CSV table of N, CA and C and ligand atoms in Angstrom, one decimal:
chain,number,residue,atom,x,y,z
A,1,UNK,N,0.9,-1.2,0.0
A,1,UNK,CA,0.0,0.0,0.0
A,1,UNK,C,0.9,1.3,0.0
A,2,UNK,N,0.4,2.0,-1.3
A,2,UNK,CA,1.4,3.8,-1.2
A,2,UNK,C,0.6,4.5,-0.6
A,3,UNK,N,1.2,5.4,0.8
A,3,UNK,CA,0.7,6.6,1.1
A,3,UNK,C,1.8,8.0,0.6
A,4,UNK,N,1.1,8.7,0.3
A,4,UNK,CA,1.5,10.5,0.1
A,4,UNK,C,1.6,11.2,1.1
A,5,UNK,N,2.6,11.6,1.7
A,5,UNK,CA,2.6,12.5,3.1
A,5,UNK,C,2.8,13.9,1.6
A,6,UNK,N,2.1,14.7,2.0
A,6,UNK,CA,2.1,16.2,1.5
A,6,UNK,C,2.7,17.4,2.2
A,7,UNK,N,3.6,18.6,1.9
A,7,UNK,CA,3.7,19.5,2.8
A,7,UNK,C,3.4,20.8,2.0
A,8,UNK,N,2.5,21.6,2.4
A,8,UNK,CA,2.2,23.0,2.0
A,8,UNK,C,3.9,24.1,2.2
A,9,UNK,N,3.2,25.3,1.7
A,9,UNK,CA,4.3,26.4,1.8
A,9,UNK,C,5.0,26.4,3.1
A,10,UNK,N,6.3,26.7,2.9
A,10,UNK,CA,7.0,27.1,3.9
A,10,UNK,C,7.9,26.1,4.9
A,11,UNK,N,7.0,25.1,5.0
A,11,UNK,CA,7.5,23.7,5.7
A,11,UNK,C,8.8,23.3,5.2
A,12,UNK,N,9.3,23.9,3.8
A,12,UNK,CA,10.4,23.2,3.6
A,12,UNK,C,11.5,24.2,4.5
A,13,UNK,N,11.2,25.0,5.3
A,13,UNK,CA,12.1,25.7,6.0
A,13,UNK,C,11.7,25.4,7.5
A,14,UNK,N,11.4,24.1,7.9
A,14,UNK,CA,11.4,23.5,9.3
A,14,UNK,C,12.9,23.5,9.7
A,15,UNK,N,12.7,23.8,10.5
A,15,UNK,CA,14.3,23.7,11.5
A,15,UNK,C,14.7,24.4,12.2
A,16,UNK,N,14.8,26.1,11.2
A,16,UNK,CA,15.0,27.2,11.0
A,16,UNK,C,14.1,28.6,11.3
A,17,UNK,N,12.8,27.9,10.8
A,17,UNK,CA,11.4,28.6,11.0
A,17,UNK,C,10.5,28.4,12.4
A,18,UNK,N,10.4,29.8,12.9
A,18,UNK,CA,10.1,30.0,13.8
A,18,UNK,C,10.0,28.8,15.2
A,19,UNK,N,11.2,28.0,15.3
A,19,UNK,CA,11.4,26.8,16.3
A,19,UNK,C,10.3,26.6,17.6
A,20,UNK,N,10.2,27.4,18.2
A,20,UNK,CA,9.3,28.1,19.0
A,20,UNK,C,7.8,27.8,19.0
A,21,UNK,N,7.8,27.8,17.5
A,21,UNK,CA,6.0,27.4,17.5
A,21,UNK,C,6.3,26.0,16.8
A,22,UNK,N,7.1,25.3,15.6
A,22,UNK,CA,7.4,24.2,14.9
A,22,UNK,C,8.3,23.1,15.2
A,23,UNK,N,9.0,23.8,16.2
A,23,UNK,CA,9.9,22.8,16.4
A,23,UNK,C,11.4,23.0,16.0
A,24,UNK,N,12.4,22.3,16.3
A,24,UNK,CA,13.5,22.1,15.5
A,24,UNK,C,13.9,21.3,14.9
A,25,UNK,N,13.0,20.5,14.4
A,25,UNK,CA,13.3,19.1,13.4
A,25,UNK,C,13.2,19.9,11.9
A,26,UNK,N,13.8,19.7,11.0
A,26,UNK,CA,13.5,19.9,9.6
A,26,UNK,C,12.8,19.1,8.7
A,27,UNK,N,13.0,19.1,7.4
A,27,UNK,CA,11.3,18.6,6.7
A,27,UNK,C,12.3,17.2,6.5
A,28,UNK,N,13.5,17.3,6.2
A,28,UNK,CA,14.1,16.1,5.7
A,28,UNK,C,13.9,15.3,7.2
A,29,UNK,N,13.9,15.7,8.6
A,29,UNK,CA,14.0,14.5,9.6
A,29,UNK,C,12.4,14.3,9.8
A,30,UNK,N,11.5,14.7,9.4
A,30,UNK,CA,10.4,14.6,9.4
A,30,UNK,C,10.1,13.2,8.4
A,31,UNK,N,10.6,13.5,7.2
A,31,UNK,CA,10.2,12.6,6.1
A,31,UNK,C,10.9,11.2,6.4
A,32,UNK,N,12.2,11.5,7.2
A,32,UNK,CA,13.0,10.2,8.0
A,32,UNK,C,11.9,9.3,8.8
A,33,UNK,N,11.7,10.4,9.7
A,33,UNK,CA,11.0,9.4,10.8
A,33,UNK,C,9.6,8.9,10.2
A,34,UNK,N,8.9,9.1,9.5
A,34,UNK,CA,8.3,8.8,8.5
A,34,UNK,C,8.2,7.7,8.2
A,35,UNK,N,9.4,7.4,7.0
A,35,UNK,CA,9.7,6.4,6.5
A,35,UNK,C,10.0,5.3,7.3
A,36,UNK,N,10.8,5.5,8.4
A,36,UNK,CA,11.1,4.4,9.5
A,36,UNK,C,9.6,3.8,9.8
A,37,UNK,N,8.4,4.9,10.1
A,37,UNK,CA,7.5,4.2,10.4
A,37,UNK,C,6.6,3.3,9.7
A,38,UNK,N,6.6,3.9,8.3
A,38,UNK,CA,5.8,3.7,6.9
A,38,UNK,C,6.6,2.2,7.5
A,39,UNK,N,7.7,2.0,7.0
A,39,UNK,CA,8.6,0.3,6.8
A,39,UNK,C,8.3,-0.6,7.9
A,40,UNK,N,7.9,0.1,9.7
A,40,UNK,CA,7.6,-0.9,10.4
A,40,UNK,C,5.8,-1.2,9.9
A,41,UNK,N,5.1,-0.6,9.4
A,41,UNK,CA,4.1,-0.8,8.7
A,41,UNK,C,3.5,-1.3,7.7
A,42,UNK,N,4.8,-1.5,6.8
A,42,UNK,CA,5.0,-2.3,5.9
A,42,UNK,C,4.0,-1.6,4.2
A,43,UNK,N,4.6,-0.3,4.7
A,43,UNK,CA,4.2,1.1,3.9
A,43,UNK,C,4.8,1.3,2.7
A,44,UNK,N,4.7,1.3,0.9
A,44,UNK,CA,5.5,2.7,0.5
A,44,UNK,C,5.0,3.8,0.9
A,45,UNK,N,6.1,4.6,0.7
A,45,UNK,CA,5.8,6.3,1.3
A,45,UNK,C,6.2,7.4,-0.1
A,46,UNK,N,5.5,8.0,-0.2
A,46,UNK,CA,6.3,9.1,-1.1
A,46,UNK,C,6.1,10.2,-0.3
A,47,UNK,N,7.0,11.2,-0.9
A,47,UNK,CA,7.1,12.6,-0.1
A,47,UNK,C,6.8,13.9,-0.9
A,48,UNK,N,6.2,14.7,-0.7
A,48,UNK,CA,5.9,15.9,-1.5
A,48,UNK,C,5.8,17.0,-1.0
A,49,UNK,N,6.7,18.5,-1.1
A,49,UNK,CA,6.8,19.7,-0.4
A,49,UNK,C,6.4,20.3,-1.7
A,50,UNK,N,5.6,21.8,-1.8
A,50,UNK,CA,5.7,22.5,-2.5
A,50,UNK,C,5.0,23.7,-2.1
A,51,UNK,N,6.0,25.2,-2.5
A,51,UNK,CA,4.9,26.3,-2.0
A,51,UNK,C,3.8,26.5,-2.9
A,52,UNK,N,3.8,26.5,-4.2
A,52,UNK,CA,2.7,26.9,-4.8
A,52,UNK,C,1.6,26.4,-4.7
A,53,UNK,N,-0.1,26.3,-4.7
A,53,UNK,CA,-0.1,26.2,-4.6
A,53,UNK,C,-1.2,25.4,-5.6
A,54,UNK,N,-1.2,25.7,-7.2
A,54,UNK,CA,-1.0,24.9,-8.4
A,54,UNK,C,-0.7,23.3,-8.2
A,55,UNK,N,0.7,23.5,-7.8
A,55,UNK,CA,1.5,22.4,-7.7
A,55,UNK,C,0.7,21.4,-6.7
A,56,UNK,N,0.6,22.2,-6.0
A,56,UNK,CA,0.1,21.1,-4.6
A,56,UNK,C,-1.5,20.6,-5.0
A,57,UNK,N,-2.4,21.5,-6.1
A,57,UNK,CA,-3.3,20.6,-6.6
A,57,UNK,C,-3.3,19.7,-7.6
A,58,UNK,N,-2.2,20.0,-8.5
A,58,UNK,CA,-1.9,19.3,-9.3
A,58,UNK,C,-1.5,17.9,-8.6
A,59,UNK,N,-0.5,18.1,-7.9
A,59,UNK,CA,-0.2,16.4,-7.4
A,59,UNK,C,-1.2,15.7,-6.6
A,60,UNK,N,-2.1,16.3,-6.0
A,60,UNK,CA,-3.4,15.8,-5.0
A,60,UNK,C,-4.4,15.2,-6.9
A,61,UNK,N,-4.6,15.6,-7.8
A,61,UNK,CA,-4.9,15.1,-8.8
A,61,UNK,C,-4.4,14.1,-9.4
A,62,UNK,N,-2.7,13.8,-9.4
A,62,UNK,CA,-2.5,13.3,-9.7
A,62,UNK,C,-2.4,12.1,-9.2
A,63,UNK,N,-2.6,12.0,-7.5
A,63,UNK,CA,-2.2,10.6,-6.6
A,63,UNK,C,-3.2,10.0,-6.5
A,64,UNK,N,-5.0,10.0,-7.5
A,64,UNK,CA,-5.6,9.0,-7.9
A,64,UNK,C,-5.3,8.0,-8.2
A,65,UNK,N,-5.8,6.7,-7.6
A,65,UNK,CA,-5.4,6.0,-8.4
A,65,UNK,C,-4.1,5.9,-8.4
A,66,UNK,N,-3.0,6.1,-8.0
A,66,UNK,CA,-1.9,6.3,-7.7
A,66,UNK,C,-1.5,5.5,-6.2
A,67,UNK,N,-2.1,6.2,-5.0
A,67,UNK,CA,-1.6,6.1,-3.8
A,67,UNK,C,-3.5,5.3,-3.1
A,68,UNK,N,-3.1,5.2,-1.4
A,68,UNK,CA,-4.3,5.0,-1.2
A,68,UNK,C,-4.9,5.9,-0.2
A,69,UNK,N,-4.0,6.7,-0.3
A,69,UNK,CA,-4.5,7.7,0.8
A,69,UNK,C,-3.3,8.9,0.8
A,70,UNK,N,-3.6,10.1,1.7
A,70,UNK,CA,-2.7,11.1,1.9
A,70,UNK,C,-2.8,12.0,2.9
A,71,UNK,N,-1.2,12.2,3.9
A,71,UNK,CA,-1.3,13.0,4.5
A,71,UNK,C,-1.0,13.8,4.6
A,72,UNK,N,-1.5,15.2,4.6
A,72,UNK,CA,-1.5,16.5,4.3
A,72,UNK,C,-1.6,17.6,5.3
A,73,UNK,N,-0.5,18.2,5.2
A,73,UNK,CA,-0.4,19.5,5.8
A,73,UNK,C,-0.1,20.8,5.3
A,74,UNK,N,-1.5,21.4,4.8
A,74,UNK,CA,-1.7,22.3,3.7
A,74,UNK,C,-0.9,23.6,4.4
A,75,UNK,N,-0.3,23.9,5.5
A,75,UNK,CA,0.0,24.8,5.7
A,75,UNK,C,-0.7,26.1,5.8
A,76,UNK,N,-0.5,27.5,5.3
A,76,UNK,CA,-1.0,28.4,4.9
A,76,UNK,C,-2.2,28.6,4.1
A,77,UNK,N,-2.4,27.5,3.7
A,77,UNK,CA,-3.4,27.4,2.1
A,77,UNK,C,-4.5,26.6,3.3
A,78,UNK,N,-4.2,26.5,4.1
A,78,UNK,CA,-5.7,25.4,5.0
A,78,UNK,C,-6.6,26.6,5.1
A,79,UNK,N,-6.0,27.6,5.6
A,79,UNK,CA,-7.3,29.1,5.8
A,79,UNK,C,-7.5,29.3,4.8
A,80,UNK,N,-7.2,29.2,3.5
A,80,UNK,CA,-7.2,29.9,2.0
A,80,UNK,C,-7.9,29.4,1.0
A,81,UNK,N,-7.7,28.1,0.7
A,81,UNK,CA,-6.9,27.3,-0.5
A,81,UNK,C,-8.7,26.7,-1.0
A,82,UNK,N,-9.7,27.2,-1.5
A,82,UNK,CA,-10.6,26.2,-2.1
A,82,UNK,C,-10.2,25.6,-2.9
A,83,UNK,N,-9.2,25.5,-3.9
A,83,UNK,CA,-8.7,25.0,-4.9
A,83,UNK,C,-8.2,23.5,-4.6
A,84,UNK,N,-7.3,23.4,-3.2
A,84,UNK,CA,-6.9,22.7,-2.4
A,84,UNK,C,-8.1,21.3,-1.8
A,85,UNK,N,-8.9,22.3,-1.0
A,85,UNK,CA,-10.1,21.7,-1.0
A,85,UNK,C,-11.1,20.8,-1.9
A,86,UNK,N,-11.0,21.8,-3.3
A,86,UNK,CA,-11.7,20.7,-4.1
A,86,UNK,C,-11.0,19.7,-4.9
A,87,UNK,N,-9.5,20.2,-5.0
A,87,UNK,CA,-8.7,18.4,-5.3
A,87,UNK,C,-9.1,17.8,-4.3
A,88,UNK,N,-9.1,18.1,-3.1
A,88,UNK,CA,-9.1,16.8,-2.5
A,88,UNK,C,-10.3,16.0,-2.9
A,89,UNK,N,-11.3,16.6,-2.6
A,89,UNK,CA,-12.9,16.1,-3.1
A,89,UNK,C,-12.5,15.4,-4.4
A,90,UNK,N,-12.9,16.0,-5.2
A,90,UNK,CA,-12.7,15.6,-6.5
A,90,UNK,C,-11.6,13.9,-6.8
A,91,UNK,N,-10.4,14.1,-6.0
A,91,UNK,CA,-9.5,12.8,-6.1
A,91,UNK,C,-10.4,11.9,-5.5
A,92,UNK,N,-11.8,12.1,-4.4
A,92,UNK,CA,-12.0,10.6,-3.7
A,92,UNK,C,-11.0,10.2,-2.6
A,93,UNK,N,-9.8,10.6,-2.4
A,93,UNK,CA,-8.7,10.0,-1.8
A,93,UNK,C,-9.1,10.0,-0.4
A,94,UNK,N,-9.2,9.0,0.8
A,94,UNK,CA,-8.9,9.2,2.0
A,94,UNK,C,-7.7,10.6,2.5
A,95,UNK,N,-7.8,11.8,3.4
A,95,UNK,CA,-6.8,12.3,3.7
A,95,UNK,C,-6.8,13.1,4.6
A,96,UNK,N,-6.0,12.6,5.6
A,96,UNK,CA,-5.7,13.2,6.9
A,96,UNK,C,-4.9,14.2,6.8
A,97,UNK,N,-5.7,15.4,7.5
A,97,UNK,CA,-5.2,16.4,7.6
A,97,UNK,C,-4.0,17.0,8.9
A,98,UNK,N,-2.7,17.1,8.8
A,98,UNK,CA,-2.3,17.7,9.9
A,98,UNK,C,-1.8,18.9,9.9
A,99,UNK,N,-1.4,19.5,11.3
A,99,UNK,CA,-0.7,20.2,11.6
A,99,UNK,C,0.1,20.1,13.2
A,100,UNK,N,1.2,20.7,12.7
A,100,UNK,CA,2.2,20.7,13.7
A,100,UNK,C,1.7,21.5,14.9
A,101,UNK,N,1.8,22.6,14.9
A,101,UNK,CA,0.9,23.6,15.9
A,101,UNK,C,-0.5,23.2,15.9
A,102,UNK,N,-1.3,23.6,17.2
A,102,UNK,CA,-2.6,23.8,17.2
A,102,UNK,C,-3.1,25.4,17.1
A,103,UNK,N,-3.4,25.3,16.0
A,103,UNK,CA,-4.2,26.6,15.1
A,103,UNK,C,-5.2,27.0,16.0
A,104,UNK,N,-6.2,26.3,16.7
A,104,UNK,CA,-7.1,26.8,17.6
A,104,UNK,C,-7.0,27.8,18.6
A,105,UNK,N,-5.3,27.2,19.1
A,105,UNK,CA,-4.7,28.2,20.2
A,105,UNK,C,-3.8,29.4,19.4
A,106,UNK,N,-3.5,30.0,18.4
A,106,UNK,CA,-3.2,30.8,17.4
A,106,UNK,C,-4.2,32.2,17.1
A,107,UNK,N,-3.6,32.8,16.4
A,107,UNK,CA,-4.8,34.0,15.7
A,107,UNK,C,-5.7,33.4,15.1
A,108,UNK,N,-6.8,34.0,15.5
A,108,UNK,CA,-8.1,33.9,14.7
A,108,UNK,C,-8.2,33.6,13.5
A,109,UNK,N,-7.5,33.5,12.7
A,109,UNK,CA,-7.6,33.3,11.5
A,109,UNK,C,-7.0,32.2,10.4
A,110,UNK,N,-6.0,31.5,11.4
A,110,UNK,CA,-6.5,30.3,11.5
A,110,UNK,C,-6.8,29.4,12.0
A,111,UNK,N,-8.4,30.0,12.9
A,111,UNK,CA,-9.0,28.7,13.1
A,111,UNK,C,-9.8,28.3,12.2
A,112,UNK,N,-10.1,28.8,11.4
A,112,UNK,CA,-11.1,28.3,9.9
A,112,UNK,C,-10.1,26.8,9.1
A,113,UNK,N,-10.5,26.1,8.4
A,113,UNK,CA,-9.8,25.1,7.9
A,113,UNK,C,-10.7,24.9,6.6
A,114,UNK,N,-10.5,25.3,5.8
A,114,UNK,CA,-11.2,25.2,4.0
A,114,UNK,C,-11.4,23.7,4.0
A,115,UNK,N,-9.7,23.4,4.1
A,115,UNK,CA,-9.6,21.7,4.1
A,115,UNK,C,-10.3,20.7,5.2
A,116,UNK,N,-10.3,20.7,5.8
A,116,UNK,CA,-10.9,19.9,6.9
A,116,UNK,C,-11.9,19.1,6.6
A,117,UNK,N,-13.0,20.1,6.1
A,117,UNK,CA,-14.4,19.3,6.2
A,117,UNK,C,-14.9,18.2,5.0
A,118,UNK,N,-13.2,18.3,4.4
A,118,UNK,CA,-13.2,17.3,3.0
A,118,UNK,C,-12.4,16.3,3.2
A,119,UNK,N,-11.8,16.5,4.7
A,119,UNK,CA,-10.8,15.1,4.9
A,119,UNK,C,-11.5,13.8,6.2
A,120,UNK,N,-11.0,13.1,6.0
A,120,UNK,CA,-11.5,12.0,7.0
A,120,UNK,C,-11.7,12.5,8.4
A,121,UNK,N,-10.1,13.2,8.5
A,121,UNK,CA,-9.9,14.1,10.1
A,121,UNK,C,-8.8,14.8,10.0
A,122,UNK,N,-8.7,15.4,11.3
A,122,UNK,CA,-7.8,16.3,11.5
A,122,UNK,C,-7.1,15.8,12.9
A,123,UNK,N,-5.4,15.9,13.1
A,123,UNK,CA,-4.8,16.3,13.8
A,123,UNK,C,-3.9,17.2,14.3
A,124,UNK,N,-3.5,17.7,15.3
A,124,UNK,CA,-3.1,19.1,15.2
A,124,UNK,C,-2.4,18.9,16.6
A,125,UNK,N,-1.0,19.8,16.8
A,125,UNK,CA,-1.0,20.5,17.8
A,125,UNK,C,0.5,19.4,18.9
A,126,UNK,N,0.3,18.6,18.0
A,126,UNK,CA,1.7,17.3,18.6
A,126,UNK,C,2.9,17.3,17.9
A,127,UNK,N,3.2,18.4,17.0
A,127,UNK,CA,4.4,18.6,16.6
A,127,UNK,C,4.7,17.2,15.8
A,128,UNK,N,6.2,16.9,15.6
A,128,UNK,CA,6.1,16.1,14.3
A,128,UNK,C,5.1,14.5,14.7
A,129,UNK,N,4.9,14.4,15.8
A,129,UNK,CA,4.0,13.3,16.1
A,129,UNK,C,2.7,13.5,15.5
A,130,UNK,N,2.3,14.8,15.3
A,130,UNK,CA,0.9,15.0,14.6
A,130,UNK,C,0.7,13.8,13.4
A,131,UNK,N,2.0,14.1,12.6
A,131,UNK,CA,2.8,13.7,11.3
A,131,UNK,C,2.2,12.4,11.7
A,132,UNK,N,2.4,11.7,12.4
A,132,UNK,CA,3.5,9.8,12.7
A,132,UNK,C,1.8,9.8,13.2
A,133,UNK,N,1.1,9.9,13.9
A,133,UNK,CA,-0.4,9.9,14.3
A,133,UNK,C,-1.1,9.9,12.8
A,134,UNK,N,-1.0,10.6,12.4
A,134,UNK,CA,-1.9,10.9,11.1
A,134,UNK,C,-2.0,10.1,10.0
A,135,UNK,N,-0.1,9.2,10.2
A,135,UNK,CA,-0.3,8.6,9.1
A,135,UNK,C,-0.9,6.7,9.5
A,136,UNK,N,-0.9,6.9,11.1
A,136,UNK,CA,-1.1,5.5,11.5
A,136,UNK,C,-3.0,6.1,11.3
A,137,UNK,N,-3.4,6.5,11.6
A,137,UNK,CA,-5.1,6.9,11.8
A,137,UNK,C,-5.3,6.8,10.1
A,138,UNK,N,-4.3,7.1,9.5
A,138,UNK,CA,-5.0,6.9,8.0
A,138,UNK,C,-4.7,5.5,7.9
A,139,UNK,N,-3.8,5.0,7.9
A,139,UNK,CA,-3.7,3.5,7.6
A,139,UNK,C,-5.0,2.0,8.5
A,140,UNK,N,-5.0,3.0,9.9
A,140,UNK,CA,-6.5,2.1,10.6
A,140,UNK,C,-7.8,2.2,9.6
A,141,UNK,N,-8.2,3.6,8.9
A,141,UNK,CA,-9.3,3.7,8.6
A,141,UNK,C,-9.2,3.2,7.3
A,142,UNK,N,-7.9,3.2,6.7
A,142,UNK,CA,-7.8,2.3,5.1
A,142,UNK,C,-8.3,0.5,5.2
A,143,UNK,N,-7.6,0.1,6.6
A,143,UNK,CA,-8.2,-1.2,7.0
A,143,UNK,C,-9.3,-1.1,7.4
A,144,UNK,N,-10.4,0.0,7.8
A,144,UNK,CA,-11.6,-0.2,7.9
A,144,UNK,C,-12.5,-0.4,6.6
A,145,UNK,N,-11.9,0.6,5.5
A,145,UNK,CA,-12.7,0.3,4.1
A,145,UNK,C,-12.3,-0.6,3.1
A,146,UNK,N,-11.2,-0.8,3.5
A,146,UNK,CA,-10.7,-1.7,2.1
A,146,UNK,C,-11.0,-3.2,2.4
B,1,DQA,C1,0.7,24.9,10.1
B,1,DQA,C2,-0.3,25.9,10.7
B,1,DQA,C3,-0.6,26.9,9.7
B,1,DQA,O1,-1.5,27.9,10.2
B,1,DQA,C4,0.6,27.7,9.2
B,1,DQA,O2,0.3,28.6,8.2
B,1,DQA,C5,1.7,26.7,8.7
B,1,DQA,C6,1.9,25.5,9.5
B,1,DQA,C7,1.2,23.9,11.2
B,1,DQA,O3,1.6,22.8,10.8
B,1,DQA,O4,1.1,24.1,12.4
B,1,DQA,O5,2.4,27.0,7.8
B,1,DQA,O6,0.0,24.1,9.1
């Protein structure tokens, strides 16, 4: 089974970016511990960062039929992004939504989530465990449907 971990704008500067609210891991020790998990799960994994965010519906289009699910952390584009929102719709795809921070405890503005109410679920707020949560909660509910 392939899952899609996704990362919206900006994330490719984890490490460095604002530590304080994200952490100090970067996107590459992110996609590590990942992988370690995906393999004790007996996972392929692919990985996908991009700011734009074209790109980022283009490849949610393209991982039909492709992958069996995806975890996504739309970043900036979760308050924004209908476009975002209706790839997801549109692919059918199971997709857990994360985030590193909890947005609820944040400015107002993003507590709205475009994405959300088109994905299975949401987790939030556990830093890179959000990540390693999201992708085991999508793999339980793939064994619920499949
Ligand atoms: C984020 C939260 C978003 O509000 C923010 O724009 C990000 C990261 C998170 O993972 O906590 O870029 O998605």
């Amino acid at each position: 089974m392939k899952i899609l971990i996704m990362h919206g704008p900006n994330l490719g500067l984890l490490g460095t970016r604002e530590p304080e609210v994200y952490g100090s891991q970067t996107l590459e020790d992110i996609n590590q511990l990942l992988q370690t998990d995906s393999e004790a799960l007996g996972l392929e994994l692919e990985t996908f960062q991009s700011d734009i965010e074209g790109e980022l519906v283009a490849k949610i289009g393209e991982a039909r039929g492709e992958v069996a699910g995806i975890v996504l952390n739309p970043a900036a584009y979760t308050h924004t992004s209908v476009a975002i929102r209706d790839a997801i719709s549109a692919s059918e795809l199971p997709v857990v939504e994360v985030h590193l921070s909890n947005t609820h405890a944040r400015e107002s503005f993003r507590h709205q989530s475009l994405t959300a109410p088109v994905c299975v679920g949401q987790i939030m707020g556990f830093g890179v465990k959000s990540y390693q949560l999201g992708l085991k909660a999508l793999v339980d509910h793939l064994e619920d449907v499949l």
